[in-house]
Short mmCIF file of C-alpha atoms and ligand atoms in Angstrom, two decimals:
data_model
loop_
_atom_site.label_atom_id
_atom_site.label_comp_id
_atom_site.label_asym_id
_atom_site.label_seq_id
_atom_site.Cartn_x
_atom_site.Cartn_y
_atom_site.Cartn_z
CA MET N 1 0.01 -0.13 -0.01
CA SER N 2 1.27 3.42 -0.84
CA THR N 3 0.80 6.21 1.62
CA THR N 4 -0.11 8.70 -0.72
CA LYS N 5 -2.00 11.96 0.52
CA MET N 6 -5.42 12.82 -1.06
CA THR N 7 -4.89 14.86 -4.19
CA GLU N 8 -6.57 18.37 -4.50
CA ALA N 9 -9.21 16.76 -6.93
CA GLN N 10 -9.82 13.73 -4.50
CA THR N 11 -10.25 16.32 -1.60
CA ALA N 12 -12.68 18.68 -3.71
CA GLY N 13 -14.76 15.45 -4.64
CA LEU N 14 -14.94 14.26 -1.22
CA ASN N 15 -15.85 17.59 0.30
CA LYS N 16 -18.70 17.64 -2.24
CA VAL N 17 -19.99 14.45 -1.29
CA VAL N 18 -19.36 15.07 2.47
CA ASP N 19 -21.19 18.42 2.25
CA SER N 20 -24.29 16.96 0.67
CA PHE N 21 -24.88 14.90 3.80
CA SER N 22 -24.59 17.66 6.11
CA VAL N 23 -27.80 18.84 7.92
CA SER N 24 -27.87 22.45 9.40
CA THR N 25 -29.09 23.47 12.47
CA ASP N 26 -31.81 25.59 10.64
CA ARG N 27 -32.80 22.56 8.48
CA LEU N 28 -33.33 20.39 11.73
CA LYS N 29 -35.76 23.00 13.15
CA VAL N 30 -37.54 22.98 9.89
CA ILE N 31 -37.75 19.18 10.00
CA VAL N 32 -39.01 19.26 13.63
CA ASP N 33 -41.72 21.87 12.72
CA GLN N 34 -42.92 19.90 9.98
CA PHE N 35 -43.07 16.72 12.00
CA VAL N 36 -45.30 18.39 14.50
CA GLU N 37 -47.76 19.49 11.98
CA GLU N 38 -47.60 15.95 10.39
CA MET N 39 -48.29 14.33 13.73
CA GLU N 40 -51.36 16.53 14.04
CA LYS N 41 -52.59 15.51 10.81
CA GLY N 42 -52.21 12.07 11.44
CA LEU N 43 -54.12 12.40 14.78
CA ASP N 44 -56.74 14.22 13.11
CA HIS N 45 -57.69 11.89 10.09
CA GLN N 46 -57.18 8.66 8.46
CA GLY N 47 -55.00 8.26 5.38
CA ALA N 48 -52.32 11.03 6.58
CA THR N 49 -48.54 10.51 5.72
CA ILE N 50 -47.64 9.49 9.26
CA ALA N 51 -50.32 7.05 10.25
CA MET N 52 -50.35 7.77 13.99
CA ILE N 53 -52.06 4.37 14.82
CA PRO N 54 -53.76 3.73 18.20
CA SER N 55 -52.25 0.66 19.64
CA PHE N 56 -55.21 -0.36 21.81
CA VAL N 57 -52.66 -0.23 24.81
CA SER N 58 -53.85 2.19 27.45
CA GLY N 59 -52.79 2.49 30.91
CA ARG N 60 -49.37 2.31 32.02
CA CYS N 61 -47.89 -1.00 33.55
CA THR N 62 -46.73 -1.05 37.12
CA GLY N 63 -44.06 -3.55 37.08
CA ASP N 64 -46.12 -5.84 39.43
CA GLU N 65 -47.67 -7.80 36.62
CA LYS N 66 -47.34 -11.58 36.97
CA GLY N 67 -47.62 -14.60 34.73
CA SER N 68 -46.43 -16.66 31.89
CA PHE N 69 -46.89 -15.70 28.17
CA MET N 70 -45.34 -16.43 24.74
CA ALA N 71 -44.21 -13.81 22.42
CA LEU N 72 -43.27 -13.57 18.87
CA ASP N 73 -41.09 -11.07 17.35
CA LEU N 74 -41.29 -10.62 13.56
CA GLY N 75 -39.95 -7.64 11.44
CA GLY N 76 -36.23 -7.31 12.23
CA THR N 77 -33.31 -9.34 11.01
CA ASN N 78 -34.62 -12.88 12.56
CA LEU N 79 -37.92 -14.18 13.95
CA ARG N 80 -37.78 -14.68 17.69
CA VAL N 81 -39.95 -16.96 19.58
CA CYS N 82 -40.03 -16.27 23.35
CA HIS N 83 -41.34 -17.68 26.66
CA VAL N 84 -41.59 -14.97 29.20
CA THR N 85 -42.31 -14.99 32.95
CA LEU N 86 -43.30 -11.90 34.56
CA LEU N 87 -42.36 -12.31 38.28
CA GLY N 88 -43.42 -8.81 39.60
CA GLY N 89 -41.07 -6.09 41.06
CA GLY N 90 -40.16 -5.27 37.50
CA GLU N 91 -38.34 -8.63 37.21
CA HIS N 92 -38.98 -11.46 34.50
CA THR N 93 -37.21 -14.12 32.94
CA ILE N 94 -37.09 -15.01 29.29
CA ARG N 95 -36.21 -18.15 27.09
CA GLN N 96 -35.99 -17.33 23.36
CA GLN N 97 -34.80 -18.84 20.17
CA LYS N 98 -33.97 -17.02 17.14
CA TYR N 99 -35.01 -18.40 13.39
CA VAL N 100 -33.88 -17.10 10.03
CA VAL N 101 -36.40 -15.72 7.83
CA SER N 102 -35.24 -16.42 4.10
CA GLU N 103 -35.45 -13.78 1.40
CA GLU N 104 -37.91 -16.29 -0.37
CA LEU N 105 -40.16 -16.31 2.85
CA LYS N 106 -40.18 -12.68 3.02
CA THR N 107 -41.45 -12.31 -0.50
CA GLY N 108 -43.42 -15.31 -1.04
CA PRO N 109 -47.07 -15.94 -0.33
CA MET N 110 -48.26 -14.87 2.98
CA ARG N 111 -49.61 -18.29 3.89
CA HIS N 112 -46.03 -19.84 3.49
CA LEU N 113 -44.77 -17.12 6.01
CA CYS N 114 -47.51 -17.74 8.48
CA ASP N 115 -46.83 -21.65 8.16
CA PHE N 116 -43.14 -20.89 9.04
CA ILE N 117 -43.85 -19.05 12.14
CA ALA N 118 -46.37 -21.61 13.37
CA ASP N 119 -43.79 -24.38 12.68
CA CYS N 120 -41.18 -22.29 14.60
CA VAL N 121 -43.63 -22.02 17.62
CA ASP N 122 -44.45 -25.69 17.35
CA SER N 123 -40.72 -26.80 17.49
CA PHE N 124 -40.02 -23.96 20.36
CA LEU N 125 -42.79 -25.62 22.32
CA THR N 126 -41.63 -29.15 21.81
CA GLU N 127 -37.99 -28.39 22.49
CA ASN N 128 -38.93 -26.47 25.75
CA GLY N 129 -41.31 -28.86 27.08
CA THR N 130 -44.48 -26.58 27.18
CA SER N 131 -46.43 -28.41 24.28
CA SER N 132 -48.29 -31.16 26.32
CA SER N 133 -50.25 -28.60 28.13
CA GLN N 134 -54.18 -28.73 27.70
CA GLU N 135 -54.44 -24.99 28.30
CA THR N 136 -54.42 -22.55 25.62
CA ILE N 137 -51.24 -20.60 25.41
CA GLN N 138 -51.84 -16.78 25.18
CA LEU N 139 -49.28 -15.17 22.85
CA GLY N 140 -48.18 -11.57 22.13
CA TYR N 141 -47.49 -11.07 18.51
CA THR N 142 -44.92 -8.50 17.55
CA PHE N 143 -45.51 -7.74 13.95
CA SER N 144 -43.47 -4.81 13.24
CA PHE N 145 -45.14 -3.22 10.17
CA PRO N 146 -47.84 -0.64 9.76
CA VAL N 147 -51.11 -2.40 10.98
CA LEU N 148 -54.24 -0.35 11.11
CA GLN N 149 -55.50 -1.86 14.59
CA THR N 150 -59.05 -2.25 15.28
CA SER N 151 -58.75 -3.92 18.74
CA ILE N 152 -55.85 -5.19 20.71
CA ASN N 153 -55.67 -8.47 18.80
CA ARG N 154 -57.10 -7.44 15.34
CA GLY N 155 -55.50 -5.37 12.63
CA VAL N 156 -55.11 -4.79 8.83
CA LEU N 157 -51.68 -4.61 7.16
CA LYS N 158 -51.46 -1.06 5.40
CA GLN N 159 -48.26 -1.96 3.58
CA TRP N 160 -45.07 -3.79 3.88
CA THR N 161 -41.71 -2.09 4.72
CA LYS N 162 -38.13 -3.36 5.29
CA GLY N 163 -37.73 -5.55 2.24
CA PHE N 164 -40.68 -7.86 2.93
CA ASN N 165 -43.26 -8.06 0.36
CA CYS N 166 -45.31 -11.25 0.78
CA SER N 167 -48.38 -11.60 -1.54
CA GLY N 168 -52.00 -11.75 0.03
CA ALA N 169 -51.19 -9.74 3.15
CA VAL N 170 -51.93 -6.11 2.37
CA GLY N 171 -55.33 -5.22 3.40
CA LYS N 172 -55.81 -8.39 5.36
CA ASP N 173 -56.06 -8.89 8.98
CA VAL N 174 -52.61 -10.41 9.90
CA THR N 175 -53.69 -11.99 13.24
CA ILE N 176 -56.39 -14.06 11.60
CA LEU N 177 -53.68 -15.25 8.96
CA LEU N 178 -51.53 -16.47 11.61
CA GLN N 179 -54.17 -17.67 13.98
CA ASP N 180 -55.61 -19.76 10.82
CA SER N 181 -52.15 -21.46 10.42
CA PHE N 182 -51.97 -22.49 14.31
CA ARG N 183 -55.41 -23.68 13.80
CA ARG N 184 -54.60 -25.95 10.81
CA LYS N 185 -51.36 -27.37 12.49
CA ASN N 186 -53.35 -28.05 15.94
CA ILE N 187 -51.12 -25.84 17.84
CA ASN N 188 -53.03 -24.70 20.83
CA VAL N 189 -52.13 -20.95 20.93
CA ASN N 190 -54.16 -17.90 21.03
CA ILE N 191 -53.01 -14.62 19.79
CA ALA N 192 -54.08 -12.11 22.52
CA ALA N 193 -52.59 -9.13 21.22
CA ILE N 194 -50.70 -7.69 18.22
CA VAL N 195 -48.03 -5.52 18.96
CA ASN N 196 -45.54 -3.01 17.01
CA ASP N 197 -41.95 -3.39 17.98
CA THR N 198 -41.81 0.46 19.18
CA VAL N 199 -44.85 -0.20 21.52
CA GLY N 200 -43.43 -3.48 22.87
CA THR N 201 -40.06 -1.55 23.51
CA LEU N 202 -42.00 1.20 25.47
CA MET N 203 -43.90 -1.40 27.59
CA ALA N 204 -40.90 -3.63 28.36
CA TYR N 205 -38.78 -0.52 29.49
CA ALA N 206 -41.70 0.88 31.39
CA TYR N 207 -42.00 -2.31 33.31
CA LYS N 208 -38.83 -1.33 35.32
CA HIS N 209 -38.78 2.36 34.52
CA PRO N 210 -42.66 3.49 34.59
CA GLU N 211 -41.75 7.13 33.79
CA THR N 212 -40.72 5.93 29.98
CA ALA N 213 -42.25 8.34 27.71
CA MET N 214 -41.17 7.04 24.21
CA GLY N 215 -40.39 3.53 22.73
CA VAL N 216 -37.98 3.89 19.51
CA ILE N 217 -36.59 1.21 17.11
CA MET N 218 -33.31 2.28 15.51
CA GLY N 219 -32.43 -1.01 13.76
CA THR N 220 -33.24 -2.54 10.31
CA GLY N 221 -36.22 -0.13 10.40
CA PHE N 222 -36.98 3.17 12.24
CA ASN N 223 -40.12 4.10 14.16
CA ALA N 224 -41.42 5.43 17.40
CA SER N 225 -44.37 5.28 19.79
CA TYR N 226 -45.46 7.54 22.73
CA TYR N 227 -48.19 8.27 25.11
CA GLU N 228 -51.22 10.34 23.71
CA GLN N 229 -54.22 11.83 25.37
CA MET N 230 -56.98 10.38 23.35
CA GLY N 231 -58.99 13.70 23.81
CA ASN N 232 -56.40 15.09 21.34
CA VAL N 233 -56.98 12.38 18.81
CA ASN N 234 -59.83 13.51 16.59
CA LYS N 235 -60.07 10.29 14.39
CA TRP N 236 -60.66 8.37 17.59
CA THR N 237 -64.22 7.40 18.24
CA GLY N 238 -63.83 5.31 21.40
CA GLU N 239 -63.35 6.64 25.10
CA LYS N 240 -61.63 9.93 24.99
CA GLU N 241 -60.84 9.99 28.76
CA GLN N 242 -57.91 7.94 28.59
CA GLU N 243 -54.25 7.86 27.34
CA MET N 244 -53.05 5.21 24.87
CA VAL N 245 -49.76 4.46 23.21
CA ILE N 246 -49.56 5.67 19.40
CA ASN N 247 -47.72 3.59 17.07
CA MET N 248 -46.55 6.53 14.93
CA GLU N 249 -45.05 4.90 11.75
CA CYS N 250 -42.99 7.78 11.44
CA GLY N 251 -40.65 6.29 8.82
CA ALA N 252 -43.19 7.52 6.22
CA PHE N 253 -42.56 11.02 7.34
CA ASP N 254 -42.17 13.33 4.43
CA CYS N 255 -42.65 11.11 1.53
CA GLU N 256 -43.90 14.18 -0.36
CA ARG N 257 -40.06 15.19 -0.18
CA ARG N 258 -40.83 18.74 1.09
CA VAL N 259 -38.01 19.08 3.98
CA LEU N 260 -36.02 15.85 4.17
CA PRO N 261 -32.49 16.68 2.79
CA LEU N 262 -32.27 13.96 -0.03
CA THR N 263 -29.09 13.53 -1.73
CA VAL N 264 -28.75 12.04 -5.21
CA TYR N 265 -27.40 8.89 -3.39
CA ASP N 266 -30.77 8.57 -1.43
CA ASN N 267 -32.70 8.95 -4.54
CA LYS N 268 -30.89 6.16 -6.16
CA MET N 269 -31.22 3.82 -3.28
CA ASP N 270 -35.04 4.64 -2.94
CA ARG N 271 -35.55 4.11 -6.84
CA GLU N 272 -34.09 0.86 -6.75
CA SER N 273 -35.94 -0.20 -3.50
CA ILE N 274 -39.16 -2.51 -3.45
CA ASN N 275 -40.98 0.36 -1.78
CA VAL N 276 -40.13 3.52 -4.10
CA HIS N 277 -40.94 6.97 -2.72
CA GLN N 278 -42.36 5.38 0.56
CA GLN N 279 -40.45 5.22 4.11
CA LEU N 280 -38.33 8.00 2.88
CA TYR N 281 -37.40 9.14 6.69
CA GLU N 282 -36.77 5.50 7.69
CA LYS N 283 -34.53 5.11 4.63
CA MET N 284 -32.20 8.08 5.72
CA VAL N 285 -31.88 6.62 9.35
CA ALA N 286 -32.36 2.69 9.30
CA GLY N 287 -29.64 0.05 9.32
CA MET N 288 -31.10 -1.48 6.44
CA TYR N 289 -30.28 1.42 3.85
CA LEU N 290 -27.42 3.28 5.33
CA GLY N 291 -24.85 0.92 3.80
CA GLU N 292 -26.57 1.17 0.44
CA ILE N 293 -26.42 5.10 0.57
CA THR N 294 -22.71 4.93 1.32
CA ARG N 295 -22.17 2.56 -1.50
CA ASN N 296 -23.87 4.69 -4.05
CA ALA N 297 -21.54 7.72 -2.91
CA ILE N 298 -18.59 5.51 -3.03
CA LEU N 299 -19.35 4.52 -6.57
CA ASP N 300 -19.80 8.26 -7.66
CA LEU N 301 -16.28 8.86 -6.69
CA VAL N 302 -14.88 5.74 -8.40
CA ASP N 303 -16.78 6.62 -11.54
CA GLN N 304 -15.06 10.27 -11.07
CA GLN N 305 -11.71 8.41 -10.95
CA LEU N 306 -11.06 9.71 -7.64
CA LEU N 307 -11.42 6.40 -5.61
CA PHE N 308 -9.45 3.28 -6.12
CA ASN N 309 -7.97 4.45 -9.21
CA GLY N 310 -11.28 4.45 -10.88
CA HIS N 311 -11.91 0.59 -10.19
CA SER N 312 -14.55 -1.25 -8.51
CA SER N 313 -15.11 -4.75 -8.04
CA LYS N 314 -18.13 -7.24 -8.81
CA GLU N 315 -18.91 -7.47 -5.31
CA LEU N 316 -18.95 -3.61 -4.60
CA ASN N 317 -20.98 -3.19 -7.88
CA ALA N 318 -23.68 -5.46 -6.22
CA MET N 319 -26.59 -3.81 -4.83
CA TRP N 320 -26.87 -3.90 -0.88
CA SER N 321 -23.32 -5.40 -0.78
CA PHE N 322 -21.91 -2.59 1.44
CA GLU N 323 -23.48 -3.60 4.69
CA THR N 324 -24.07 -0.98 7.40
CA ALA N 325 -22.21 -3.02 9.88
CA TYR N 326 -19.18 -2.27 7.73
CA MET N 327 -19.54 1.32 8.17
CA SER N 328 -19.43 0.85 12.17
CA THR N 329 -16.15 -1.09 11.72
CA ILE N 330 -14.80 1.52 9.33
CA GLU N 331 -15.90 4.50 11.75
CA VAL N 332 -13.94 2.96 14.80
CA ASP N 333 -10.78 2.02 12.70
CA ASN N 334 -8.01 4.15 14.29
CA THR N 335 -5.11 2.25 13.08
CA SER N 336 -2.46 4.45 11.48
CA ASP N 337 -2.71 2.88 7.92
CA LEU N 338 -6.71 2.19 8.35
CA CYS N 339 -6.09 -1.66 8.00
CA ASP N 340 -9.51 -2.76 9.03
CA THR N 341 -10.99 -0.46 6.32
CA GLY N 342 -8.35 -1.94 3.88
CA HIS N 343 -9.56 -5.34 4.89
CA ILE N 344 -13.20 -4.81 4.36
CA LEU N 345 -12.59 -2.99 0.76
CA GLU N 346 -9.97 -5.48 -0.34
CA SER N 347 -10.64 -8.72 1.35
CA VAL N 348 -14.50 -8.67 1.72
CA LEU N 349 -15.53 -6.47 -1.32
CA ASN N 350 -12.40 -7.39 -3.37
CA VAL N 351 -11.51 -3.95 -4.44
CA PRO N 352 -8.15 -4.58 -6.14
CA ALA N 353 -5.88 -2.36 -4.42
CA THR N 354 -6.58 0.62 -2.09
CA THR N 355 -4.26 3.71 -0.91
CA LEU N 356 -4.37 5.33 2.51
CA ALA N 357 -6.04 8.37 0.72
CA ASP N 358 -8.86 5.98 -0.69
CA ARG N 359 -9.33 4.40 2.91
CA GLN N 360 -9.60 7.89 4.39
CA MET N 361 -12.09 9.03 1.97
CA VAL N 362 -14.18 5.81 2.48
CA LYS N 363 -14.18 6.48 6.16
CA ALA N 364 -15.22 10.19 5.66
CA ILE N 365 -18.20 9.20 3.51
CA CYS N 366 -19.49 6.44 6.30
CA ASN N 367 -19.05 9.23 9.00
CA ALA N 368 -21.11 11.87 6.81
CA VAL N 369 -24.00 9.09 6.36
CA GLY N 370 -23.85 8.01 9.88
CA VAL N 371 -23.93 11.47 11.68
CA ARG N 372 -26.66 12.48 9.04
CA ALA N 373 -28.66 9.54 10.27
CA ALA N 374 -28.20 10.32 13.97
CA ARG N 375 -28.98 13.93 13.58
CA LEU N 376 -32.24 13.36 11.64
CA ALA N 377 -33.09 10.65 14.26
CA SER N 378 -33.42 13.20 17.10
CA CYS N 379 -36.05 15.26 15.22
CA HIS N 380 -38.81 12.96 15.99
CA ILE N 381 -38.28 12.85 19.56
CA ALA N 382 -37.77 16.58 19.70
CA ALA N 383 -41.25 16.92 17.73
CA VAL N 384 -42.88 14.48 20.09
CA MET N 385 -41.70 16.33 23.13
CA ARG N 386 -42.99 19.81 21.58
CA LYS N 387 -46.23 18.13 20.69
CA THR N 388 -46.81 16.78 24.29
CA LYS N 389 -45.45 19.86 25.83
CA LYS N 390 -42.63 18.20 27.57
CA VAL N 391 -39.85 20.36 26.61
CA GLY N 392 -37.71 21.28 29.53
CA GLU N 393 -39.01 18.27 31.73
CA GLN N 394 -37.49 14.92 32.31
CA PHE N 395 -38.05 12.90 29.22
CA THR N 396 -37.04 8.92 29.26
CA VAL N 397 -36.91 7.50 25.74
CA ALA N 398 -36.35 3.69 25.55
CA ILE N 399 -34.38 2.69 22.34
CA ASP N 400 -33.69 -0.68 20.77
CA GLY N 401 -31.98 -1.47 17.47
CA SER N 402 -28.45 -2.33 16.26
CA LEU N 403 -27.87 1.08 15.13
CA PHE N 404 -28.37 2.85 18.44
CA GLU N 405 -26.58 0.17 20.20
CA PHE N 406 -23.39 -0.39 17.92
CA TYR N 407 -23.05 2.47 15.57
CA PRO N 408 -20.14 4.65 16.92
CA ASN N 409 -21.24 8.03 18.48
CA PHE N 410 -24.87 7.67 17.40
CA GLU N 411 -26.31 8.70 20.76
CA GLU N 412 -23.65 11.58 20.93
CA ASN N 413 -24.59 12.62 17.45
CA MET N 414 -28.49 12.45 18.24
CA ALA N 415 -27.89 14.60 21.37
CA ALA N 416 -26.01 17.23 19.76
CA ALA N 417 -28.69 17.74 17.13
CA MET N 418 -31.30 17.82 19.98
CA SER N 419 -29.58 20.42 21.81
CA GLU N 420 -29.11 22.57 18.67
CA VAL N 421 -32.89 22.40 18.06
CA LEU N 422 -34.20 22.46 21.85
CA GLY N 423 -31.29 24.17 23.66
CA GLU N 424 -28.66 22.48 25.91
CA GLN N 425 -30.55 22.95 29.17
CA ALA N 426 -33.90 21.16 27.64
CA ARG N 427 -31.68 18.37 26.01
CA SER N 428 -29.85 17.70 29.31
CA LYS N 429 -33.44 16.46 30.49
CA VAL N 430 -33.59 13.76 27.98
CA CYS N 431 -32.47 10.35 28.63
CA PHE N 432 -31.89 8.01 25.64
CA ASP N 433 -31.77 4.62 27.21
CA LEU N 434 -30.84 1.28 25.54
CA ALA N 435 -33.74 -1.22 25.81
CA ARG N 436 -32.14 -4.37 24.46
CA ASP N 437 -34.50 -6.71 22.75
CA GLY N 438 -37.36 -5.42 24.69
CA SER N 439 -40.10 -6.11 22.16
CA GLY N 440 -40.62 -9.92 23.24
CA LEU N 441 -40.97 -8.77 26.95
CA GLY N 442 -43.16 -6.01 26.03
CA ALA N 443 -45.34 -8.23 23.72
CA ALA N 444 -45.89 -10.62 26.83
CA ILE N 445 -46.73 -7.71 29.08
CA ILE N 446 -49.51 -6.51 26.68
CA ALA N 447 -50.94 -10.10 26.14
CA MET N 448 -51.11 -10.08 29.99
CA MET N 449 -52.93 -6.78 29.90
CA ALA N 450 -55.31 -8.10 27.22
CA ALA N 451 -55.85 -11.38 28.69
CA LYS N 452 -56.76 -9.47 32.16
CA HIS N 453 -59.48 -7.39 30.22
C1 GLC Y 1 -40.72 -0.12 10.10
C2 GLC Y 1 -41.97 -0.56 10.11
C3 GLC Y 1 -42.49 -0.26 11.66
C4 GLC Y 1 -41.43 -0.68 12.72
C5 GLC Y 1 -40.13 -0.24 12.26
C6 GLC Y 1 -38.97 -0.68 13.16
O1 GLC Y 1 -40.89 1.28 10.00
O2 GLC Y 1 -43.17 0.03 9.44
O3 GLC Y 1 -43.84 -0.78 12.05
O4 GLC Y 1 -41.87 -0.18 14.02
O5 GLC Y 1 -39.87 -0.61 10.93
O6 GLC Y 1 -39.04 -1.93 13.11
#
């Protein structure tokens, strides 16, 4: 490897790319203002851009809930099947098993996916010795897609997100579809609740920390939930004198492309995704997409002959080949010759040869995409605080997802952006807490609350 410095042309080309990913304080403020407006529209009527879906989870948990429940978690990288025992006093035990959902299942007929889930539950029950019981097992089903709920265990899928695209599901009640697979396979399980992962995360964290105000997922996808007074929800025709968790489905924010600072690299990724022009906010923040945006920016510099001497590789040319996890590794690479970065580029992605300048440029692009994601990811939290008049008060946000947990400086960059928008004093009252794998526990708590009713 030569230790060449970046040429003037390389520096200029890189700066242009990096600048295109910067989000100014003023722009953050515009996004937050627009977000508050969109929240209001979503609470007012059906069919708004941000769906603001009432979850039928009302009341707060106390931590004293007890009992044994099953939970399913579909919508991240894996399917998880869990058996949760709530012990009271905010304590619980959990047994869980992960199952890989193949690309074929993600995009095939819904019936195949439901049968697969039912088979996983069956084998989990057999392996854990719980299948012989005569009693119907109550299950909380975390199904992390936009579901327009009509009750705690009924809801119609609005659209797929995150690379799922099964036929025969949109417009259908997804609980009935899965319950049907259980019935056909004689599995004695009742779906007591359907739960979004953000709602599960909020409830799980609230089991130990009842003051929790929001549940956020920053992983493969991006979304949030919070408590709202139902008197503020015009479209809600039920009891108004209560608070309920709202699944915001905020990844859909600004699909009109009014305020989000989209670059050519975002547009290319969006155009080639299976849900074009949808989930644009999610696509700028979530783990599923950041690597692809970065890959587009890298290839632009290759095409300008400013990176890798103008050479790419078959691997780097393949869509989705640049994983977001590589970005994390590259961002923490502090070796003098950036050898971890070199390893990813040369050994994993088969780029013929890289100079130190090449590696530095790739690192700078990863940083620009990662910082932008974190800055944008703070906007919806600031907006919820504004909407619920909590700016300046203690505000606990439970956050789950690989990006928040593993991406270098993600939390610090979110906090810095929030401080620019709300001021440092208000920011200092906000806690971003990691709520790892909360949605299984949360779904069990919600199943329990539903069973109690
Ligand atoms: C997508 C889904 C949403 C989910 C989020 C995080 O945005 O539409 O329901 O909460 O991903 O998994």
